[in-house]
mmCIF file of C-alpha atoms in Angstrom:
data_model
loop_
_atom_site.group_PDB
_atom_site.id
_atom_site.type_symbol
_atom_site.label_atom_id
_atom_site.label_comp_id
_atom_site.label_asym_id
_atom_site.label_seq_id
_atom_site.Cartn_x
_atom_site.Cartn_y
_atom_site.Cartn_z
ATOM 1 C CA UNK A 1 14.636 10.830 -9.096
ATOM 2 C CA UNK A 2 13.212 8.057 -11.199
ATOM 3 C CA UNK A 3 10.061 8.791 -13.155
ATOM 4 C CA UNK A 4 7.819 7.120 -15.725
ATOM 5 C CA UNK A 5 5.704 9.236 -18.071
ATOM 6 C CA UNK A 6 2.772 7.985 -20.114
ATOM 7 C CA UNK A 7 1.349 10.895 -22.079
ATOM 8 C CA UNK A 8 -1.701 9.132 -23.547
ATOM 9 C CA UNK A 9 -4.470 8.882 -20.950
ATOM 10 C CA UNK A 10 -6.734 7.104 -23.458
ATOM 11 C CA UNK A 11 -6.635 5.638 -26.964
ATOM 12 C CA UNK A 12 -9.185 4.184 -29.359
ATOM 13 C CA UNK A 13 -8.024 1.719 -32.000
ATOM 14 C CA UNK A 14 -9.828 -0.329 -34.617
ATOM 15 C CA UNK A 15 -9.703 -4.099 -34.174
ATOM 16 C CA UNK A 16 -6.824 -5.786 -36.052
ATOM 17 C CA UNK A 17 -4.798 -2.585 -36.257
ATOM 18 C CA UNK A 18 -1.409 -2.275 -34.600
ATOM 19 C CA UNK A 19 -1.157 0.120 -31.672
ATOM 20 C CA UNK A 20 1.764 1.844 -29.978
ATOM 21 C CA UNK A 21 1.534 2.939 -26.354
ATOM 22 C CA UNK A 22 4.089 5.558 -25.419
ATOM 23 C CA UNK A 23 6.344 5.469 -22.380
ATOM 24 C CA UNK A 24 9.329 7.609 -21.464
ATOM 25 C CA UNK A 25 11.399 7.256 -18.349
ATOM 26 C CA UNK A 26 13.976 9.145 -16.394
ATOM 27 C CA UNK A 27 16.697 7.586 -14.299
ATOM 28 C CA UNK A 28 20.345 8.108 -13.511
ATOM 29 C CA UNK A 29 20.918 4.451 -12.697
ATOM 30 C CA UNK A 30 23.074 2.641 -15.256
ATOM 31 C CA UNK A 31 21.141 -0.585 -14.755
ATOM 32 C CA UNK A 32 17.371 -0.817 -14.773
ATOM 33 C CA UNK A 33 14.462 -2.898 -15.976
ATOM 34 C CA UNK A 34 11.390 -1.801 -17.894
ATOM 35 C CA UNK A 35 7.985 -3.498 -17.797
ATOM 36 C CA UNK A 36 4.560 -3.303 -19.246
ATOM 37 C CA UNK A 37 1.524 -4.526 -17.314
ATOM 38 C CA UNK A 38 -2.073 -4.881 -18.490
ATOM 39 C CA UNK A 39 -4.985 -4.267 -16.139
ATOM 40 C CA UNK A 40 -8.394 -5.418 -17.440
ATOM 41 C CA UNK A 41 -11.610 -4.171 -15.884
ATOM 42 C CA UNK A 42 -11.466 -7.083 -13.434
ATOM 43 C CA UNK A 43 -8.574 -5.307 -11.708
ATOM 44 C CA UNK A 44 -5.702 -7.797 -11.717
ATOM 45 C CA UNK A 45 -2.342 -6.698 -13.075
ATOM 46 C CA UNK A 46 -1.028 -8.962 -15.825
ATOM 47 C CA UNK A 47 2.651 -8.932 -16.675
ATOM 48 C CA UNK A 48 3.211 -8.530 -20.431
ATOM 49 C CA UNK A 49 6.850 -7.910 -21.242
ATOM 50 C CA UNK A 50 10.228 -7.014 -19.734
ATOM 51 C CA UNK A 51 13.307 -5.237 -21.118
ATOM 52 C CA UNK A 52 16.621 -4.985 -19.319
ATOM 53 C CA UNK A 53 18.651 -1.835 -19.869
ATOM 54 C CA UNK A 54 21.620 -3.853 -21.147
ATOM 55 C CA UNK A 55 19.606 -6.102 -23.436
ATOM 56 C CA UNK A 56 20.817 -5.635 -26.998
ATOM 57 C CA UNK A 57 17.592 -6.664 -28.666
ATOM 58 C CA UNK A 58 14.063 -5.408 -28.176
ATOM 59 C CA UNK A 59 11.924 -7.753 -26.115
ATOM 60 C CA UNK A 60 9.057 -9.589 -27.807
ATOM 61 C CA UNK A 61 6.290 -11.779 -26.364
ATOM 62 C CA UNK A 62 3.777 -13.002 -28.902
ATOM 63 C CA UNK A 63 1.850 -9.989 -30.191
ATOM 64 C CA UNK A 64 3.665 -7.664 -27.788
ATOM 65 C CA UNK A 65 6.981 -6.010 -28.502
ATOM 66 C CA UNK A 66 8.851 -3.334 -26.636
ATOM 67 C CA UNK A 67 10.431 -0.620 -28.770
ATOM 68 C CA UNK A 68 13.390 0.254 -26.537
ATOM 69 C CA UNK A 69 15.305 3.388 -27.481
ATOM 70 C CA UNK A 70 17.850 3.889 -24.737
ATOM 71 C CA UNK A 71 19.263 7.203 -25.923
ATOM 72 C CA UNK A 72 15.783 8.688 -26.042
ATOM 73 C CA UNK A 73 14.775 6.959 -22.786
ATOM 74 C CA UNK A 74 11.656 5.543 -24.333
ATOM 75 C CA UNK A 75 10.099 2.098 -23.985
ATOM 76 C CA UNK A 76 6.986 2.042 -26.139
ATOM 77 C CA UNK A 77 4.731 -1.014 -26.199
ATOM 78 C CA UNK A 78 3.613 -2.200 -29.619
ATOM 79 C CA UNK A 79 0.617 -4.524 -29.907
ATOM 80 C CA UNK A 80 0.242 -6.062 -33.323
ATOM 81 C CA UNK A 81 -3.143 -7.099 -34.729
ATOM 82 C CA UNK A 82 -5.164 -5.769 -31.813
ATOM 83 C CA UNK A 83 -8.071 -7.794 -30.448
ATOM 84 C CA UNK A 84 -11.177 -6.827 -28.504
ATOM 85 C CA UNK A 85 -9.686 -8.507 -25.446
ATOM 86 C CA UNK A 86 -6.815 -6.020 -25.517
ATOM 87 C CA UNK A 87 -9.144 -3.326 -24.177
ATOM 88 C CA UNK A 88 -7.663 -2.515 -20.773
ATOM 89 C CA UNK A 89 -5.487 -0.133 -18.819
ATOM 90 C CA UNK A 90 -1.779 -0.433 -19.641
ATOM 91 C CA UNK A 91 0.989 0.571 -17.254
ATOM 92 C CA UNK A 92 4.611 1.165 -18.062
ATOM 93 C CA UNK A 93 6.912 0.546 -15.116
ATOM 94 C CA UNK A 94 10.577 0.599 -14.187
ATOM 95 C CA UNK A 95 12.834 -0.843 -11.541
ATOM 96 C CA UNK A 96 15.625 1.593 -10.651
ATOM 97 C CA UNK A 97 18.182 -1.209 -10.505
ATOM 98 C CA UNK A 98 18.246 -4.425 -12.434
ATOM 99 C CA UNK A 99 18.837 -6.641 -9.444
ATOM 100 C CA UNK A 100 18.135 -6.160 -5.795
ATOM 101 C CA UNK A 101 16.717 -8.144 -2.934
ATOM 102 C CA UNK A 102 13.393 -6.359 -3.147
ATOM 103 C CA UNK A 103 13.175 -4.490 -6.404
ATOM 104 C CA UNK A 104 10.754 -1.604 -6.149
ATOM 105 C CA UNK A 105 8.765 -0.831 -9.260
ATOM 106 C CA UNK A 106 7.819 2.700 -10.279
ATOM 107 C CA UNK A 107 4.651 2.916 -12.361
ATOM 108 C CA UNK A 108 3.416 5.413 -14.901
ATOM 109 C CA UNK A 109 -0.083 6.839 -14.726
ATOM 110 C CA UNK A 110 -1.403 4.415 -17.334
ATOM 111 C CA UNK A 111 -3.076 4.479 -20.751
ATOM 112 C CA UNK A 112 -6.622 3.229 -21.225
ATOM 113 C CA UNK A 113 -6.804 1.362 -24.527
ATOM 114 C CA UNK A 114 -10.178 0.704 -26.124
ATOM 115 C CA UNK A 115 -10.465 -1.550 -29.157
ATOM 116 C CA UNK A 116 -13.371 -0.857 -31.508
ATOM 117 C CA UNK A 117 -14.935 -3.823 -33.369
ATOM 118 C CA UNK B 1 -1.103 -21.987 -11.116
ATOM 119 C CA UNK B 2 0.678 -19.337 -9.077
ATOM 120 C CA UNK B 3 -1.541 -17.117 -7.060
ATOM 121 C CA UNK B 4 -1.739 -13.974 -4.988
ATOM 122 C CA UNK B 5 -5.048 -13.573 -3.198
ATOM 123 C CA UNK B 6 -6.522 -10.665 -1.308
ATOM 124 C CA UNK B 7 -9.121 -11.063 1.404
ATOM 125 C CA UNK B 8 -11.788 -8.822 -0.114
ATOM 126 C CA UNK B 9 -12.586 -7.424 -3.559
ATOM 127 C CA UNK B 10 -14.745 -4.635 -2.166
ATOM 128 C CA UNK B 11 -14.747 -3.100 1.309
ATOM 129 C CA UNK B 12 -16.695 -0.197 2.785
ATOM 130 C CA UNK B 13 -15.590 1.286 6.113
ATOM 131 C CA UNK B 14 -16.327 4.360 8.169
ATOM 132 C CA UNK B 15 -13.922 7.145 9.037
ATOM 133 C CA UNK B 16 -11.900 6.282 12.129
ATOM 134 C CA UNK B 17 -12.294 2.517 11.804
ATOM 135 C CA UNK B 18 -9.291 0.218 11.904
ATOM 136 C CA UNK B 19 -9.004 -1.646 8.606
ATOM 137 C CA UNK B 20 -7.059 -4.802 7.795
ATOM 138 C CA UNK B 21 -6.287 -5.802 4.226
ATOM 139 C CA UNK B 22 -4.864 -9.287 3.901
ATOM 140 C CA UNK B 23 -2.700 -10.688 1.141
ATOM 141 C CA UNK B 24 -1.587 -14.287 0.747
ATOM 142 C CA UNK B 25 0.742 -15.769 -1.868
ATOM 143 C CA UNK B 26 1.388 -19.440 -2.527
ATOM 144 C CA UNK B 27 4.623 -19.073 -4.491
ATOM 145 C CA UNK B 28 7.020 -19.041 -1.513
ATOM 146 C CA UNK B 29 8.145 -15.548 -2.499
ATOM 147 C CA UNK B 30 10.357 -13.596 -0.130
ATOM 148 C CA UNK B 31 9.271 -10.154 -1.333
ATOM 149 C CA UNK B 32 5.796 -8.718 -0.871
ATOM 150 C CA UNK B 33 4.431 -5.281 -1.683
ATOM 151 C CA UNK B 34 1.394 -3.089 -1.047
ATOM 152 C CA UNK B 35 0.382 -0.436 -3.572
ATOM 153 C CA UNK B 36 -2.517 1.909 -3.894
ATOM 154 C CA UNK B 37 -3.874 2.839 -7.300
ATOM 155 C CA UNK B 38 -5.619 6.132 -7.990
ATOM 156 C CA UNK B 39 -6.813 7.529 -11.350
ATOM 157 C CA UNK B 40 -4.132 9.541 -13.076
ATOM 158 C CA UNK B 41 -1.479 8.548 -10.531
ATOM 159 C CA UNK B 42 -0.789 4.956 -11.461
ATOM 160 C CA UNK B 43 0.376 2.648 -8.675
ATOM 161 C CA UNK B 44 2.234 4.030 -5.689
ATOM 162 C CA UNK B 45 4.174 1.877 -3.274
ATOM 163 C CA UNK B 46 3.019 2.037 0.347
ATOM 164 C CA UNK B 47 5.204 -0.591 2.054
ATOM 165 C CA UNK B 48 7.183 -3.638 1.098
ATOM 166 C CA UNK B 49 8.732 -6.557 2.889
ATOM 167 C CA UNK B 50 11.674 -8.707 1.855
ATOM 168 C CA UNK B 51 11.435 -11.249 4.627
ATOM 169 C CA UNK B 52 9.322 -12.355 7.548
ATOM 170 C CA UNK B 53 9.073 -9.603 10.161
ATOM 171 C CA UNK B 54 10.972 -7.207 7.889
ATOM 172 C CA UNK B 55 9.341 -4.126 6.385
ATOM 173 C CA UNK B 56 10.404 -1.040 4.515
ATOM 174 C CA UNK B 57 8.524 2.170 3.807
ATOM 175 C CA UNK B 58 7.582 2.870 0.246
ATOM 176 C CA UNK B 59 6.727 6.230 -1.259
ATOM 177 C CA UNK B 60 3.498 6.935 0.645
ATOM 178 C CA UNK B 61 3.562 5.122 4.018
ATOM 179 C CA UNK B 62 1.762 7.811 6.035
ATOM 180 C CA UNK B 63 -1.426 6.547 7.607
ATOM 181 C CA UNK B 64 -0.541 2.885 7.013
ATOM 182 C CA UNK B 65 1.309 0.113 8.766
ATOM 183 C CA UNK B 66 2.059 -3.482 7.787
ATOM 184 C CA UNK B 67 2.623 -6.849 9.364
ATOM 185 C CA UNK B 68 4.506 -9.881 8.047
ATOM 186 C CA UNK B 69 4.386 -12.663 10.622
ATOM 187 C CA UNK B 70 4.468 -15.474 8.067
ATOM 188 C CA UNK B 71 6.210 -15.680 4.737
ATOM 189 C CA UNK B 72 3.042 -16.158 2.739
ATOM 190 C CA UNK B 73 0.997 -13.394 4.369
ATOM 191 C CA UNK B 74 1.416 -9.609 4.247
ATOM 192 C CA UNK B 75 -1.174 -7.410 5.930
ATOM 193 C CA UNK B 76 -1.838 -3.730 5.369
ATOM 194 C CA UNK B 77 -3.344 -1.874 8.309
ATOM 195 C CA UNK B 78 -5.135 1.439 8.329
ATOM 196 C CA UNK B 79 -5.083 2.404 12.019
ATOM 197 C CA UNK B 80 -7.781 5.062 11.635
ATOM 198 C CA UNK B 81 -9.282 5.111 8.167
ATOM 199 C CA UNK B 82 -9.836 8.455 6.488
ATOM 200 C CA UNK B 83 -11.777 9.389 3.360
ATOM 201 C CA UNK B 84 -8.560 10.143 1.459
ATOM 202 C CA UNK B 85 -7.640 6.473 1.828
ATOM 203 C CA UNK B 86 -10.502 5.510 -0.470
ATOM 204 C CA UNK B 87 -8.645 3.743 -3.253
ATOM 205 C CA UNK B 88 -7.821 0.476 -4.977
ATOM 206 C CA UNK B 89 -5.209 -1.495 -3.020
ATOM 207 C CA UNK B 90 -3.019 -4.014 -4.811
ATOM 208 C CA UNK B 91 -0.746 -6.590 -3.257
ATOM 209 C CA UNK B 92 2.174 -8.155 -5.126
ATOM 210 C CA UNK B 93 4.965 -10.627 -4.516
ATOM 211 C CA UNK B 94 8.268 -11.482 -6.153
ATOM 212 C CA UNK B 95 11.394 -13.602 -5.751
ATOM 213 C CA UNK B 96 14.679 -12.038 -4.656
ATOM 214 C CA UNK B 97 16.903 -10.885 -7.508
ATOM 215 C CA UNK B 98 13.965 -11.058 -9.913
ATOM 216 C CA UNK B 99 12.090 -7.981 -10.953
ATOM 217 C CA UNK B 100 8.759 -9.384 -12.084
ATOM 218 C CA UNK B 101 6.028 -8.948 -9.512
ATOM 219 C CA UNK B 102 2.860 -11.034 -9.390
ATOM 220 C CA UNK B 103 -0.249 -9.155 -8.405
ATOM 221 C CA UNK B 104 -3.417 -9.989 -6.537
ATOM 222 C CA UNK B 105 -6.870 -8.990 -7.837
ATOM 223 C CA UNK B 106 -7.029 -5.818 -5.761
ATOM 224 C CA UNK B 107 -9.295 -4.541 -2.985
ATOM 225 C CA UNK B 108 -11.436 -1.523 -3.688
ATOM 226 C CA UNK B 109 -11.764 0.275 -0.350
ATOM 227 C CA UNK B 110 -14.302 3.015 0.223
ATOM 228 C CA UNK B 111 -14.084 5.048 3.420
ATOM 229 C CA UNK B 112 -17.258 6.970 4.224
#
């Protein structure tokens, strides 16, 4: 069965520091996609970054990068130069297959990130 | 700007009531999803739909049903609300063959 594990329920980081949010996954599918979503206190889920299992390079989107280590089945999110607005809940997620007519996403339990000024 | 909207941000109902949660998307997406979010459990899929009048059970469908009469609208129904259905409910939509899902703002349902 597919599973996403986020072992850090909460983290505190000083503003402007880099932060790494951990995510490990388990799947037997050869093809899958990995996501990170941000959920501020307002409740909406904001898509941050995507990594396909066959992508050769780690995904990057502005200050966000995904440290994809396939052999270790980890997909850590790195936020460089953290800002106060980064304080939120962060979810790692996975689709069991890369492409399907209605891809179901499996979510981890989330990490609450708090940025200190 | 693309948008997924949900009918209520906050809802309070009594045990045994029938509850309708509405979700509308304006992106012409075929796929729509209902999740519930609980602390420490992340998001869990209740039902999804990949076309009008089509529906599939997710991981926790018990106690819920859905309706998709129009492409843009996906409704979650609690036939007889119970206190263990107190939760945050999130709707999402996506295009076929694309994995990214776009989420609504969520409905925080309290069942007393």
